[in-house]
Coordinates of C-alpha atoms and ligand atoms in Angstrom, one line a residue:
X2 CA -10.9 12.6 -36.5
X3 CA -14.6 14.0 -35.6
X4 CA -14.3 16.5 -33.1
X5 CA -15.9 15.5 -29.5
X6 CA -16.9 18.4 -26.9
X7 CA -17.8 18.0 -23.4
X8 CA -21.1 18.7 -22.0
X9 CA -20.3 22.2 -22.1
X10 CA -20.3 22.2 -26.1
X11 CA -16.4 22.7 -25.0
X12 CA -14.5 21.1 -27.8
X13 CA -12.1 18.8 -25.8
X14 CA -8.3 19.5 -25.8
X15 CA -5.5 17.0 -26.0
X16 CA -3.0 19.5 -26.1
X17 CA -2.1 22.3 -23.4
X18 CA 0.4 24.3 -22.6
X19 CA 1.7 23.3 -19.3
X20 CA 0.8 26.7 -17.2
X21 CA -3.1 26.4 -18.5
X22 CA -5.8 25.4 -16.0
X23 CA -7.2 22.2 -16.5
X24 CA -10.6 20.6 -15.4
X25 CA -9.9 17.4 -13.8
X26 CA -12.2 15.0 -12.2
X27 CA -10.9 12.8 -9.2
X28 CA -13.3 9.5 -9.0
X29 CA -12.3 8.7 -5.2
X30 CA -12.0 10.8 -2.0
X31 CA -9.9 7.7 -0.2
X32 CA -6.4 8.0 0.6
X33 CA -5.3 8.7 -2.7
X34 CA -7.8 10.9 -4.1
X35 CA -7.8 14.3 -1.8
X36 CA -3.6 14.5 -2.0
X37 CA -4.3 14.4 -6.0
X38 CA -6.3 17.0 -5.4
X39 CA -4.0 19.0 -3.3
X40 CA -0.9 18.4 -5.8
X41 CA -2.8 19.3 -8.9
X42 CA -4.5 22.3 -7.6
X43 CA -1.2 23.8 -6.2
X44 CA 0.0 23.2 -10.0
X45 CA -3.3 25.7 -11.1
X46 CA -6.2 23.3 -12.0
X47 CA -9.4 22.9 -10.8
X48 CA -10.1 20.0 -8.7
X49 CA -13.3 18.3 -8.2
X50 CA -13.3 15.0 -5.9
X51 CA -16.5 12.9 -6.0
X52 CA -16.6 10.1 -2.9
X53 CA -18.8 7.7 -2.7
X54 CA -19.6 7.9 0.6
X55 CA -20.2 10.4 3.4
X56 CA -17.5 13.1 4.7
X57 CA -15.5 11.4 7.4
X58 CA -15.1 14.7 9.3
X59 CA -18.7 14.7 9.8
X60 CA -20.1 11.8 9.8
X61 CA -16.9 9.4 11.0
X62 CA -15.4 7.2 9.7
X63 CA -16.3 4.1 8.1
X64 CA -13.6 2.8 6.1
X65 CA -14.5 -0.7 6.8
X66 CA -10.7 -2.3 6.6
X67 CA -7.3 -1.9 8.2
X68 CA -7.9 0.5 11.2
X69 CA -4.2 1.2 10.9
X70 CA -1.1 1.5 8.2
X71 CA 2.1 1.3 7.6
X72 CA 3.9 4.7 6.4
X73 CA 6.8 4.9 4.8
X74 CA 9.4 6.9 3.0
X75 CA 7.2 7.3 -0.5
X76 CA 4.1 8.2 1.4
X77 CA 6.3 10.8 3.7
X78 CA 7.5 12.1 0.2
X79 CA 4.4 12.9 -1.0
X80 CA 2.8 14.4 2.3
X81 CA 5.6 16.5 2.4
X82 CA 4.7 17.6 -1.3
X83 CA 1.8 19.0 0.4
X84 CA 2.8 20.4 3.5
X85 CA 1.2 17.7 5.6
X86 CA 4.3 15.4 6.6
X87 CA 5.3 17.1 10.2
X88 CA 1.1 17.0 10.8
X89 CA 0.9 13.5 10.1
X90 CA 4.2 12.4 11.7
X91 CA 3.0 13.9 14.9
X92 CA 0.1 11.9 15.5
X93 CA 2.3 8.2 14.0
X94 CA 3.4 5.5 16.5
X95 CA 7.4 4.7 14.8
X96 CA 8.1 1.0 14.4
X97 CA 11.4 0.6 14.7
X98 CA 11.5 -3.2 14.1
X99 CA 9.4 -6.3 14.1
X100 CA 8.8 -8.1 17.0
X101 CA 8.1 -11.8 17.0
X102 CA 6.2 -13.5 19.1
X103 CA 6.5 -17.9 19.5
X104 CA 4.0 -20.2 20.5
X105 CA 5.6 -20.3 24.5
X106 CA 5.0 -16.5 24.6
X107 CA 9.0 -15.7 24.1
X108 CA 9.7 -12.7 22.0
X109 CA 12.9 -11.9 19.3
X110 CA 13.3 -8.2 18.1
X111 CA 15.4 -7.3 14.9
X112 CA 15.7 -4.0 14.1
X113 CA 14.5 -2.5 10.1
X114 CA 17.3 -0.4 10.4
X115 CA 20.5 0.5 12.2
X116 CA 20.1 4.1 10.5
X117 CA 18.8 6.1 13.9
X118 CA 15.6 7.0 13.0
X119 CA 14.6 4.6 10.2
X120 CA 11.3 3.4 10.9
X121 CA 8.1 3.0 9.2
X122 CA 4.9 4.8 10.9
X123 CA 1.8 3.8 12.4
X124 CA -0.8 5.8 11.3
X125 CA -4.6 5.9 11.4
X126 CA -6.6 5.4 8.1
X127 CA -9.7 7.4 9.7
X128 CA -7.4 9.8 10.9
X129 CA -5.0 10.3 7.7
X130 CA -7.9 10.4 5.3
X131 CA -9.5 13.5 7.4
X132 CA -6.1 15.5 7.6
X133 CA -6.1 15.1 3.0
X134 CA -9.8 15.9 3.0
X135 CA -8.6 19.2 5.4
X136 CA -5.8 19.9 3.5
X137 CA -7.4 19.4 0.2
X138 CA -10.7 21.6 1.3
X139 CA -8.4 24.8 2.1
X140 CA -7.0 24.9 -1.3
X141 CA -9.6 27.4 -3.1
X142 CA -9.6 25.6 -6.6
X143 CA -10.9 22.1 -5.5
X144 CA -14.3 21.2 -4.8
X145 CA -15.3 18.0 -2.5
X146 CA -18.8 16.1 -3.0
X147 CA -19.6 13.2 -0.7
X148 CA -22.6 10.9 -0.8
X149 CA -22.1 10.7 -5.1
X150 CA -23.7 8.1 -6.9
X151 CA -21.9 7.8 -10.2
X152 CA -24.5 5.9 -12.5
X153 CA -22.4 6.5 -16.1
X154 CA -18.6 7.2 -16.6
X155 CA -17.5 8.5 -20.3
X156 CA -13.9 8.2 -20.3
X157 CA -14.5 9.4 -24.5
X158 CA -16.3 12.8 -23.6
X159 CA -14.6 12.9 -20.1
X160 CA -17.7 13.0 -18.3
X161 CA -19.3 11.6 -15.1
X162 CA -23.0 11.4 -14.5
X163 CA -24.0 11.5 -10.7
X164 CA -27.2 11.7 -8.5
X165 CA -25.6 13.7 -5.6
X166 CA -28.2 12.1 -3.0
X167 CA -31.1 14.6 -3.6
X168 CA -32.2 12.7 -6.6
X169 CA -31.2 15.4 -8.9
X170 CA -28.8 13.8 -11.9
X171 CA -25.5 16.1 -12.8
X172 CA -23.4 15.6 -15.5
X173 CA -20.1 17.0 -14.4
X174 CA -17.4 17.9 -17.6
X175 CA -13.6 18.2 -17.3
X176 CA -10.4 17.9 -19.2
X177 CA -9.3 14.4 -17.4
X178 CA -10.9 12.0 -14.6
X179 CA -8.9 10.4 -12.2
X180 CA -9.9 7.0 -11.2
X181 CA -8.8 7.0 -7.4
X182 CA -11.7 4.8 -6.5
X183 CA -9.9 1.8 -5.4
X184 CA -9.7 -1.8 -5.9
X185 CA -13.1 -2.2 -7.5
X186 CA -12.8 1.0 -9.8
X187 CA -16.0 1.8 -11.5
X188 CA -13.6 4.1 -13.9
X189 CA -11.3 0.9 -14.6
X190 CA -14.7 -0.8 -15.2
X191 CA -15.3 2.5 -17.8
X192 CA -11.7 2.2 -19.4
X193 CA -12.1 -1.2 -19.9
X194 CA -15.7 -1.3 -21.8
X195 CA -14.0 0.8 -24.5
X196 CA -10.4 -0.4 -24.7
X197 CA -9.7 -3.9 -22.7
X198 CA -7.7 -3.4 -19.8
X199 CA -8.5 -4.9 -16.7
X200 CA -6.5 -8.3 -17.0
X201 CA -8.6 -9.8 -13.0
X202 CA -7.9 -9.8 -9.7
X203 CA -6.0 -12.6 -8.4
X204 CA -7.5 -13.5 -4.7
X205 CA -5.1 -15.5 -2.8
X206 CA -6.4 -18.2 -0.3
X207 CA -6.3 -16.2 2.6
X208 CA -8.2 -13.8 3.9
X209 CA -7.9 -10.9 7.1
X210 CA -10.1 -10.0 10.0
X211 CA -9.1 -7.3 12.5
X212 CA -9.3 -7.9 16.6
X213 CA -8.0 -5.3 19.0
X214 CA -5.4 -5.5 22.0
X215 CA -7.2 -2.7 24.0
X216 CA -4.6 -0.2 25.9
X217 CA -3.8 -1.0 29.6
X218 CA -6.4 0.4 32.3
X219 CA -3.7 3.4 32.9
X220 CA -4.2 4.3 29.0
X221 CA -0.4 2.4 28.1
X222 CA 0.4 0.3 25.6
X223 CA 0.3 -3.5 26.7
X224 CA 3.1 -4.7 24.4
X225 CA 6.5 -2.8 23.2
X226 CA 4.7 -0.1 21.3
X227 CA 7.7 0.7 19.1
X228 CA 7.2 -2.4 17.0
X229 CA 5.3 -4.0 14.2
X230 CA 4.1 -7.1 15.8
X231 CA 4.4 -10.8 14.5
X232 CA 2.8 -14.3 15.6
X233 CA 4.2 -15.8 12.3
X234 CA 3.1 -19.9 12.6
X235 CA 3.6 -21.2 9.5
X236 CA 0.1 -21.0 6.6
X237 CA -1.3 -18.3 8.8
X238 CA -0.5 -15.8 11.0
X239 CA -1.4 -12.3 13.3
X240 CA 0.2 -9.3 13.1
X241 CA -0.1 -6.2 15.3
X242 CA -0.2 -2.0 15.3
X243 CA 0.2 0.5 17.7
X244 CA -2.4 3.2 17.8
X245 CA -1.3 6.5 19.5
X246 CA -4.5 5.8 21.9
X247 CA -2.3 3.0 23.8
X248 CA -4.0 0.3 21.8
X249 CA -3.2 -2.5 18.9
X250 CA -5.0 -3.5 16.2
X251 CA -4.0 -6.7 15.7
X252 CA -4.6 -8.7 11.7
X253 CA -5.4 -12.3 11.6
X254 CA -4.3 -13.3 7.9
X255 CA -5.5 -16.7 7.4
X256 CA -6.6 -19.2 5.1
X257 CA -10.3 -18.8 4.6
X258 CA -10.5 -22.6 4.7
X259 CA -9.2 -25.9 5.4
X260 CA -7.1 -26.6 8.2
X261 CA -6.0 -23.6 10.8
X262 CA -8.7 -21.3 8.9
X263 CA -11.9 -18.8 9.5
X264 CA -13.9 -21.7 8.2
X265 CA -12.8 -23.8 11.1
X266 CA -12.2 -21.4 14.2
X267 CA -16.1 -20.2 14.4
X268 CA -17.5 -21.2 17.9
X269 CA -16.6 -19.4 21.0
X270 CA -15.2 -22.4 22.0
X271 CA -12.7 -23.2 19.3
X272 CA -12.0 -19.2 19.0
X273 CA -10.5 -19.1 23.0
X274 CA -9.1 -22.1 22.3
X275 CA -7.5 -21.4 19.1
X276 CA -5.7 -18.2 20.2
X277 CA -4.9 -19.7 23.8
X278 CA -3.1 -22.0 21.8
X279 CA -1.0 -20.2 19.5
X280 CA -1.5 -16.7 20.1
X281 CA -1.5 -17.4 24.0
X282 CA 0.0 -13.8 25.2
X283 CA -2.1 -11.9 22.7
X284 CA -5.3 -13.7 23.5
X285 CA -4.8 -12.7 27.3
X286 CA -4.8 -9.3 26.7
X287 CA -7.9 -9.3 24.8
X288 CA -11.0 -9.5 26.5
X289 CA -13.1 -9.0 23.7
X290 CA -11.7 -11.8 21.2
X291 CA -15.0 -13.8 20.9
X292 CA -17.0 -10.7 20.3
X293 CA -14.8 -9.3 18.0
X294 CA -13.8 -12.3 16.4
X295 CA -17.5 -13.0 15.7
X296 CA -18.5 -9.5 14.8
X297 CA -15.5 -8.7 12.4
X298 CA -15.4 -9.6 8.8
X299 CA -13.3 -11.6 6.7
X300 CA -11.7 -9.6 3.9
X301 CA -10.7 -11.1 0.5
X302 CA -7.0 -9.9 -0.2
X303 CA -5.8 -9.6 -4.0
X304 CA -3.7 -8.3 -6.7
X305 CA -5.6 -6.2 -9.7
X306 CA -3.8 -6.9 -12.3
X307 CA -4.1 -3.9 -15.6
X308 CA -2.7 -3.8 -18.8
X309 CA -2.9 -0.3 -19.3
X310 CA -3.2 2.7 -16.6
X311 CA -4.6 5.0 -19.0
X312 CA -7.0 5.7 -21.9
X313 CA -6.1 7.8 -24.6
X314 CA -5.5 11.9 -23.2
X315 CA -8.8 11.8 -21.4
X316 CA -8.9 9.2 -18.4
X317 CA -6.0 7.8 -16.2
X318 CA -6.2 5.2 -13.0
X319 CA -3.8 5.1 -9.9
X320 CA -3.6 3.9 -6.2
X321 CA -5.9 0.9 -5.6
X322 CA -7.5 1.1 -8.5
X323 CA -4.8 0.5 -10.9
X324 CA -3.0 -1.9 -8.7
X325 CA -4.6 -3.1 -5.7
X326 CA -2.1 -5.4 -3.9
X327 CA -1.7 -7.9 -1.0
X328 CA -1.0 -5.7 1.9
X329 CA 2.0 -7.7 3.2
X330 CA 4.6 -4.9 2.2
X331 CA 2.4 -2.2 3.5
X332 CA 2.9 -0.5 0.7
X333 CA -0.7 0.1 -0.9
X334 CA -1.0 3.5 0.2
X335 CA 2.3 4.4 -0.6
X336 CA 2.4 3.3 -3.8
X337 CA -0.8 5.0 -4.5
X338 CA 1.0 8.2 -3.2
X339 CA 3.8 7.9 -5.2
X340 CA 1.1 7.5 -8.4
X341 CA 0.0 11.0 -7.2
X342 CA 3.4 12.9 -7.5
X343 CA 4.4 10.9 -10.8
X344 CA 0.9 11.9 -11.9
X345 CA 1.3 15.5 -11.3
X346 CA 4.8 15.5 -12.1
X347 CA 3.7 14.4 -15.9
X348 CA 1.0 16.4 -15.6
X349 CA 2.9 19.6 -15.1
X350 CA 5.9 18.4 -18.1
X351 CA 3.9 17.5 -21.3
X352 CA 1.8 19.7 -23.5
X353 CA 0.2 16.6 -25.0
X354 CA -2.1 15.4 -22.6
X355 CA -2.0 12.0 -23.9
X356 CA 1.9 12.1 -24.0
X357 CA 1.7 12.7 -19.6
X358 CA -0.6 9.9 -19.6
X359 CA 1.9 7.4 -21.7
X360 CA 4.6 8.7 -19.8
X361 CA 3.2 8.1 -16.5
X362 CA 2.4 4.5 -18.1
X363 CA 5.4 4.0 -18.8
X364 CA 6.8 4.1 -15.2
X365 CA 3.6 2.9 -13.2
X366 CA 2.9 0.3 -14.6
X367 CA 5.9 -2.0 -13.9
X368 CA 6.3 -0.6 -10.9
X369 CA 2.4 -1.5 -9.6
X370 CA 3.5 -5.2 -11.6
X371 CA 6.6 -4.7 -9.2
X372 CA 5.2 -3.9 -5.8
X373 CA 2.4 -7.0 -6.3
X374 CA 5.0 -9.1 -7.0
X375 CA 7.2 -8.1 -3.8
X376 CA 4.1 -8.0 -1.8
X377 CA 2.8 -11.6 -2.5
X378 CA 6.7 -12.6 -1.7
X379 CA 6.5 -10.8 1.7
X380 CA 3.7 -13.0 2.6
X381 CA 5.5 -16.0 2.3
X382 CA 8.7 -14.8 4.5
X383 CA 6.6 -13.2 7.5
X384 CA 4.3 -16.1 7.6
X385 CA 6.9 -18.9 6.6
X386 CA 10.1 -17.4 7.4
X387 CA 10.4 -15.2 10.5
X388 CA 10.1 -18.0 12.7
X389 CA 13.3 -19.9 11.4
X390 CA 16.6 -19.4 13.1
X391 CA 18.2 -19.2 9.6
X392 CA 16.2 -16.6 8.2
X393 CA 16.8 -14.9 11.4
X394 CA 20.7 -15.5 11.2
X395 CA 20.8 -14.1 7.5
X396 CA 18.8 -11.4 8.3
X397 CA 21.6 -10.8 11.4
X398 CA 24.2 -10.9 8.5
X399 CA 22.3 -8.8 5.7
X400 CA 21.9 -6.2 8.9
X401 CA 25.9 -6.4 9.3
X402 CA 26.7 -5.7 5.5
X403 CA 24.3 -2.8 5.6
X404 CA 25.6 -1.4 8.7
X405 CA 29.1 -1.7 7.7
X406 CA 28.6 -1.3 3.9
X407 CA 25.6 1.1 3.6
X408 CA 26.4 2.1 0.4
X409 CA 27.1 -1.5 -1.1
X410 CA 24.2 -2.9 0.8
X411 CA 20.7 -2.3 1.5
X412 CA 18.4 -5.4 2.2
X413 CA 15.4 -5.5 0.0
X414 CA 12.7 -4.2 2.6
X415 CA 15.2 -1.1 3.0
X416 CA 15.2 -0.4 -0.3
X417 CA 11.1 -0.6 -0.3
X418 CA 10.6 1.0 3.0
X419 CA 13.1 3.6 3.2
X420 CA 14.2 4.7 -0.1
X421 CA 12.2 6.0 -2.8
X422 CA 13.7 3.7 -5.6
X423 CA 11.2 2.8 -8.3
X424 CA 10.1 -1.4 -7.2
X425 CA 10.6 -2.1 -10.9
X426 CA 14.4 -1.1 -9.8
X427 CA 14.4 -2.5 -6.8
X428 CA 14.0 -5.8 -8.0
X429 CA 16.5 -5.6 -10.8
X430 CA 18.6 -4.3 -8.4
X431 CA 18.1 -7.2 -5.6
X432 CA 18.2 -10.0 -8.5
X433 CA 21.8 -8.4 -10.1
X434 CA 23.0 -8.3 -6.3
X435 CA 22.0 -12.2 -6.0
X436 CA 23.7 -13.1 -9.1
X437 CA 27.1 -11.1 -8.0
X438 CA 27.0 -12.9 -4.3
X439 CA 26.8 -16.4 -6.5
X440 CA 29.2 -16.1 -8.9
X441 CA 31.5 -14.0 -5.9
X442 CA 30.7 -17.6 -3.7
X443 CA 31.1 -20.1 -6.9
X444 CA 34.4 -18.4 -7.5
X445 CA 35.7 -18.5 -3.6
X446 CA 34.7 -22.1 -4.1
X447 CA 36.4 -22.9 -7.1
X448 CA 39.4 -21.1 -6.3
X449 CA 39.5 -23.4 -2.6
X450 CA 39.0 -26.3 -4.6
X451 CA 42.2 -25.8 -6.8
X452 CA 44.2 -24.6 -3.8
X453 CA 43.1 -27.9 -2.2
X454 CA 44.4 -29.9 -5.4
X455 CA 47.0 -28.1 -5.7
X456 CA 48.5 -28.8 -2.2
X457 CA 47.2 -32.8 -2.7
X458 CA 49.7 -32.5 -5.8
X459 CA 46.9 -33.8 -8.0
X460 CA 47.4 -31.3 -10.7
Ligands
FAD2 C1 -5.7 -5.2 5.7 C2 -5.0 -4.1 4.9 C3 -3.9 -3.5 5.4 C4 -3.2 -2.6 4.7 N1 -2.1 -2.0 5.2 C5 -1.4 -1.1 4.5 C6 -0.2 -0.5 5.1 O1 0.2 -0.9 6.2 N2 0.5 0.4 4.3 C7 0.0 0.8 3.1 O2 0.7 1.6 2.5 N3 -1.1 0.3 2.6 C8 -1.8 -0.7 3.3 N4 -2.9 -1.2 2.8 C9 -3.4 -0.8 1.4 C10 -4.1 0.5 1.4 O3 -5.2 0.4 2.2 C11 -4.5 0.9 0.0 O4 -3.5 0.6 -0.9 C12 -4.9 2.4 -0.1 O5 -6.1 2.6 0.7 C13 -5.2 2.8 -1.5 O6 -5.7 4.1 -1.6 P1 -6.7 4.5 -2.7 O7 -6.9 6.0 -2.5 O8 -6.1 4.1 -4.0 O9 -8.0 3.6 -2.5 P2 -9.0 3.7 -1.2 O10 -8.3 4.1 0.0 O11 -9.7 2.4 -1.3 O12 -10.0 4.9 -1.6 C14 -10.9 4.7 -2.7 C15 -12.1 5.7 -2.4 O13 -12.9 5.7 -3.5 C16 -14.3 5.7 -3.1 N5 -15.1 5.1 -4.2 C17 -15.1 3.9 -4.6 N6 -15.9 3.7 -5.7 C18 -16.4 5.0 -5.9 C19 -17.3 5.5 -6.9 N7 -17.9 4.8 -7.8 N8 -17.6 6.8 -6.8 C20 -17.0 7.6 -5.9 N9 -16.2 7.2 -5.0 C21 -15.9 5.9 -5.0 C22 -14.2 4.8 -1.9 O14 -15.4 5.1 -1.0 C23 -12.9 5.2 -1.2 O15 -13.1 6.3 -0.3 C24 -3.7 -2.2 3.5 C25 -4.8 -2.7 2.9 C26 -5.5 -3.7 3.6 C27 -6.7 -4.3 3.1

């Protein structure tokens, strides 16, 4: 094998032992990007994040999508990894459970959880992504670069080409790069033109646009604030967030044509209409609907689907980028966090480069397969489901057998929100569970149906 060397005339390494500092290169200064950073340089290496666009912190920010997230147990994991969880937990609104709201403006609550405590959190993309970029900036061994124009990726010679903004070009060496640059990965892109790997992104018909629910004149919240919010009407429906200012932002997901759709609700006329229809206690507490509705974008809303998470020793992909997903779990960003500790945790185990990379391959991958799967079927039971009585009955029943059988039981958004189970595992586990309550009810059955006989003297 010819020998290749970095920009540096460095020859590259595959192999290291664990304790030696590495170059790594983070593609992405998003969600995912600055807690890489903060993992890997507590483990000795030296960090360099290069984000597209400008530093939050200074300039605001402009994330263009989903105001708000869900945070749950895997996320909490890895902020606490870093020393951020109590920080970010303090500025979260808790959801306790989802609240549904009907077409006559009645509402039904059910609980996540009858663990005291259990809920997933609130928390503010703008506001999370400063608190990683902070966190990541005091560690002395990473170095942050916004406003980077990445023109050429080498994923061979592990090297990036950038113009930083002043028009001078920079090629910037390392030992690994990190794609952490989301669902339209430029280093997926890179990967792929050498090894195919990048299998498409599957859109789904529907898209999202985000409205607000303004806090009351006194600064309070204008609807129970300790719940995830849900006008669930059958092929489309709204969802709502708290924000910690007293405020919701509320998440139209809707088909982006045909019947009920974006396409169709597009004159101030049919908008007020539309939501004084079906949405009539959210539309009255927002007085900017039209505006909004007309200013905001649609967003697409699809799985990336990748064969491979990594090439060779020299360049590996996680969060978004790997495995963007329908946000219907909200579990994008925790997945993506949980990419970071597996990441680092390889990292920090195998002397062969390329041997962390297959090993964090291993597990990833059907897990981000997983967690697009279980988010695309999440979909279908808030926006089909949450509105029928006897969803909402078995959902009463699964809550009993997990209150008094916590250790037998856990429904299947406990086990995604509040545990840290690998989803590959969660879904073998749910699907062995299924076939044990069948042959458990076939057997009741069969075993009434020869009692009945019996008694009727038939056999
Ligand atoms: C409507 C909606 C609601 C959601 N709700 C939730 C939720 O409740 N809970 C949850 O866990 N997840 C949620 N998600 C998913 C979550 O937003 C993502 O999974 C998460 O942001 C992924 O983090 P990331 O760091 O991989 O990517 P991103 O956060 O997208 O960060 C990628 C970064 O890379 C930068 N970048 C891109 N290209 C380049 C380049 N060429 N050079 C340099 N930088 C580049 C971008 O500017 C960006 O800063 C939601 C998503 C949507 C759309």
């Amino acid at each position: 094998m010819p020998t290749i060397r970095d920009i540096d005339g460095r020859e590259f390494r595959h192999t290291w032992h664990v304790n030696d500092t590495r170059r790594i290169t983070i593609i992405g200064g998003g969600l995912a990007g600055p807690l890489l950073a903060c993992l890997l340089a507590d483990d000795g290496h030296e960090i360099h994040v290069l984000e597209r666009r400008g530093d939050p912190r200074a300039d605001g920010y402009d994330g263009g999508r989903s105001i708000n997230l869900a945070l749950s147990a895997r996320g909490l994991q890895a902020l606490d990894r870093i020393g951020l969880k109590q920080t970010v937990l303090d500025t979260v609104v808790p959801m306790y459970g989802r609240m549904m709201h009907d077409e006559d403006c009645r509402t039904v609550y059910s609980p996540y959880s009858y663990i005291p405590g259990e809920a997933i959190n609130s928390v503010s993309r703008g506001g999370l992504n400063c608190m990683l970029l902070d966190a990541a900036q005091a560690r002395s061994n990473v170095t942050l670069s916004f406003d980077i124009d990445c023109t050429d990726i080498d994923v061979e010679t592990c090297s990036v080409t950038y113009d930083d903004g002043t028009g001078s070009t920079t090629i910037l060496a390392g030992d690994l790069i990190v794609g952490a640059d989301g669902a339209g990965s430029m280093v997926r892109q890179a990967m792929h033109a050498v090894t195919p790997i990048d299998s498409g992104t599957e859109f789904i018909d529907s898209g999202y646009k985000e409205l607000t629910i303004p806090a009351g004149d006194d600064g309070s919240f204008q609807l129970e604030p300790n719940a995830l919010h849900i006008w669930p009407r059958g092929h489309y429906m709204m969802i709502a967030l708290p924000n910690s200012d007293g405020s919701f932002t509320c998440t139209c997901f809707w088909p982006i044509e045909g019947t009920d759709s974006f396409a169709n609700v597009d004159s101030p006329e049919t908008i007020q209409a539309f939501f004084s229809t079906h949405f009539p206690d959210a539309a009255a507490l927002m007085p900017q609907l039209v505006h909004e509705y007309n200013d905001n974008p649609v967003g697409p809303l699809g799985t990336v689907h990748c064969s491979c998470y990594h090439h060779e020793g020299t360049a590996v992909l996680l969060g978004d980028a790997a495995h963007a997903i329908v946000p219907f779990f909200g579990q994008g960003m925790n997945a993506a966090f949980q990419d970071c500790l597996r990441l680092a945790s390889c990292l920090s185990v195998h002397e062969d480069q390329r041997d962390a990379l297959k090993d964090y391959n291993a597990t990833q991958l059907p897990d981000g397969d997983a967690i697009g799967t279980l988010s695309l079927s999440n979909f279908i039971e808030m926006r089909d489901k949450t509105a029928s009585p006897l969803f909402r009955c078995i959902q009463r029943i699964r809550k009993q057998l997990s209150m008094n059988f916590p250790s037998l039981y856990m429904p299947r958004y406990n086990l995604v929100s509040f545990t840290t189970m690998p989803y590959a595992n969660v879904i073998r586990h749910v699907a062995l569970r299924r076939i044990l309550v069948s042959a458990f009810i076939l057997g009741g059955m069969a075993i009434f149906i020869l009692i009945v006989l019996l008694l009727l003297g038939t056999i």
